[in-house]
Amino acid sequence: RQGVLPAQLLELRLSFNFNDHFIHYIPHALTRLYLEKSYVTDGGMKYLLALLKNLTQLSLAACINVGDATLAVLPPALTFLDLWHNRN
């Protein structure tokens, strides 16, 4: 499934229809990921964050299926986290 997006991609902005199914297409070199208003889940984020070792910026604004379980697995290099309008 890798290879749909350029492997050297460092920043990616996705929203609305993004869900756990698409996680397998995310390049592992990303340093900045913005998933505003997506339907990604805690389980999907746990899997994805384990792969994104260089992630420094993450936006999960208005992601209704993301909660405390994701916060427990944030990468140590993270310097920016956006949880605006996240009810969980």
PDB file of C-alpha atoms in Angstrom:
ATOM      1  CA  ARG A   1       0.000   0.000   0.000  1.00  0.00           C
ATOM      2  CA  GLN A   2       2.982   2.302   0.445  1.00  0.00           C
ATOM      3  CA  GLY A   3       3.943   4.190  -2.647  1.00  0.00           C
ATOM      4  CA  VAL A   4       0.684   5.978  -3.469  1.00  0.00           C
ATOM      5  CA  LEU A   5       2.100   9.204  -2.020  1.00  0.00           C
ATOM      6  CA  PRO A   6       5.767  10.228  -2.362  1.00  0.00           C
ATOM      7  CA  ALA A   7       7.831   8.510   0.343  1.00  0.00           C
ATOM      8  CA  GLN A   8       9.853  11.706   0.950  1.00  0.00           C
ATOM      9  CA  LEU A   9       6.726  13.777   1.700  1.00  0.00           C
ATOM     10  CA  LEU A  10       7.207  15.759   4.938  1.00  0.00           C
ATOM     11  CA  GLU A  11       3.851  17.533   5.339  1.00  0.00           C
ATOM     12  CA  LEU A  12       0.359  16.238   4.658  1.00  0.00           C
ATOM     13  CA  ARG A  13      -3.029  17.879   5.158  1.00  0.00           C
ATOM     14  CA  LEU A  14      -6.124  15.673   4.982  1.00  0.00           C
ATOM     15  CA  SER A  15      -9.592  16.187   6.341  1.00  0.00           C
ATOM     16  CA  PHE A  16     -13.240  15.194   6.313  1.00  0.00           C
ATOM     17  CA  ASN A  17     -13.320  11.752   4.668  1.00  0.00           C
ATOM     18  CA  PHE A  18      -9.973  10.514   6.003  1.00  0.00           C
ATOM     19  CA  ASN A  19     -10.411   7.425   8.192  1.00  0.00           C
ATOM     20  CA  ASP A  20      -8.414   4.435   9.454  1.00  0.00           C
ATOM     21  CA  HIS A  21      -8.567   2.701   6.059  1.00  0.00           C
ATOM     22  CA  PHE A  22      -6.217   5.303   4.546  1.00  0.00           C
ATOM     23  CA  ILE A  23      -3.583   5.101   7.296  1.00  0.00           C
ATOM     24  CA  HIS A  24      -1.645   2.486   5.342  1.00  0.00           C
ATOM     25  CA  TYR A  25      -1.023   5.049   2.570  1.00  0.00           C
ATOM     26  CA  ILE A  26       0.628   7.662   4.815  1.00  0.00           C
ATOM     27  CA  PRO A  27       4.377   8.113   4.132  1.00  0.00           C
ATOM     28  CA  HIS A  28       6.474   7.297   7.200  1.00  0.00           C
ATOM     29  CA  ALA A  29       8.851  10.259   6.699  1.00  0.00           C
ATOM     30  CA  LEU A  30       6.183  12.843   7.622  1.00  0.00           C
ATOM     31  CA  THR A  31       7.127  15.494  10.155  1.00  0.00           C
ATOM     32  CA  ARG A  32       3.821  17.402   9.968  1.00  0.00           C
ATOM     33  CA  LEU A  33       0.365  15.805   9.757  1.00  0.00           C
ATOM     34  CA  TYR A  34      -2.953  17.649   9.808  1.00  0.00           C
ATOM     35  CA  LEU A  35      -6.118  15.534  10.001  1.00  0.00           C
ATOM     36  CA  GLU A  36      -8.741  18.166  10.828  1.00  0.00           C
ATOM     37  CA  LYS A  37     -12.357  16.938  10.920  1.00  0.00           C
ATOM     38  CA  SER A  38     -11.426  13.395   9.952  1.00  0.00           C
ATOM     39  CA  TYR A  39     -12.863  10.108  11.186  1.00  0.00           C
ATOM     40  CA  VAL A  40      -9.604   8.539  12.301  1.00  0.00           C
ATOM     41  CA  THR A  41      -9.897   6.552  15.563  1.00  0.00           C
ATOM     42  CA  ASP A  42      -7.684   6.056  18.609  1.00  0.00           C
ATOM     43  CA  GLY A  43      -6.753   2.611  17.277  1.00  0.00           C
ATOM     44  CA  GLY A  44      -5.780   4.028  13.922  1.00  0.00           C
ATOM     45  CA  MET A  45      -3.755   6.812  15.498  1.00  0.00           C
ATOM     46  CA  LYS A  46      -1.918   4.360  17.755  1.00  0.00           C
ATOM     47  CA  TYR A  47      -0.858   2.363  14.699  1.00  0.00           C
ATOM     48  CA  LEU A  48       0.038   5.477  12.676  1.00  0.00           C
ATOM     49  CA  LEU A  49       1.983   7.253  15.420  1.00  0.00           C
ATOM     50  CA  ALA A  50       4.135   4.166  15.935  1.00  0.00           C
ATOM     51  CA  LEU A  51       5.273   4.563  12.306  1.00  0.00           C
ATOM     52  CA  LEU A  52       5.799   8.340  12.276  1.00  0.00           C
ATOM     53  CA  LYS A  53       9.010   8.526  14.316  1.00  0.00           C
ATOM     54  CA  ASN A  54       9.910  12.066  13.129  1.00  0.00           C
ATOM     55  CA  LEU A  55       6.507  13.694  13.641  1.00  0.00           C
ATOM     56  CA  THR A  56       6.824  17.178  15.164  1.00  0.00           C
ATOM     57  CA  GLN A  57       3.408  18.678  14.356  1.00  0.00           C
ATOM     58  CA  LEU A  58       0.009  17.017  14.587  1.00  0.00           C
ATOM     59  CA  SER A  59      -3.473  18.436  14.230  1.00  0.00           C
ATOM     60  CA  LEU A  60      -6.471  16.363  15.250  1.00  0.00           C
ATOM     61  CA  ALA A  61      -8.844  19.320  15.445  1.00  0.00           C
ATOM     62  CA  ALA A  62     -12.503  18.296  15.441  1.00  0.00           C
ATOM     63  CA  CYS A  63     -11.689  14.574  15.133  1.00  0.00           C
ATOM     64  CA  ILE A  64     -14.700  13.115  16.922  1.00  0.00           C
ATOM     65  CA  ASN A  65     -13.263   9.589  17.300  1.00  0.00           C
ATOM     66  CA  VAL A  66      -9.953  10.562  18.914  1.00  0.00           C
ATOM     67  CA  GLY A  67      -9.562  10.656  22.680  1.00  0.00           C
ATOM     68  CA  ASP A  68      -7.213   9.969  25.563  1.00  0.00           C
ATOM     69  CA  ALA A  69      -5.802   6.764  24.072  1.00  0.00           C
ATOM     70  CA  THR A  70      -4.149   8.796  21.313  1.00  0.00           C
ATOM     71  CA  LEU A  71      -2.664  11.239  23.800  1.00  0.00           C
ATOM     72  CA  ALA A  72      -0.996   8.330  25.576  1.00  0.00           C
ATOM     73  CA  VAL A  73       1.038   7.400  22.476  1.00  0.00           C
ATOM     74  CA  LEU A  74       2.185  10.796  21.177  1.00  0.00           C
ATOM     75  CA  PRO A  75       5.727  10.730  19.763  1.00  0.00           C
ATOM     76  CA  PRO A  76       8.457  12.318  21.924  1.00  0.00           C
ATOM     77  CA  ALA A  77       9.585  14.651  19.112  1.00  0.00           C
ATOM     78  CA  LEU A  78       6.151  16.323  18.946  1.00  0.00           C
ATOM     79  CA  THR A  79       6.368  20.104  19.450  1.00  0.00           C
ATOM     80  CA  PHE A  80       2.884  21.124  18.227  1.00  0.00           C
ATOM     81  CA  LEU A  81      -0.479  19.487  18.946  1.00  0.00           C
ATOM     82  CA  ASP A  82      -3.850  20.920  17.892  1.00  0.00           C
ATOM     83  CA  LEU A  83      -6.917  19.434  19.583  1.00  0.00           C
ATOM     84  CA  TRP A  84      -9.230  22.361  18.908  1.00  0.00           C
ATOM     85  CA  HIS A  85     -12.909  21.464  19.093  1.00  0.00           C
ATOM     86  CA  ASN A  86     -12.157  17.895  20.100  1.00  0.00           C
ATOM     87  CA  ARG A  87     -14.891  16.743  22.431  1.00  0.00           C
ATOM     88  CA  ASN A  88     -13.103  13.578  23.576  1.00  0.00           C
TER      89      ASN A  88
END
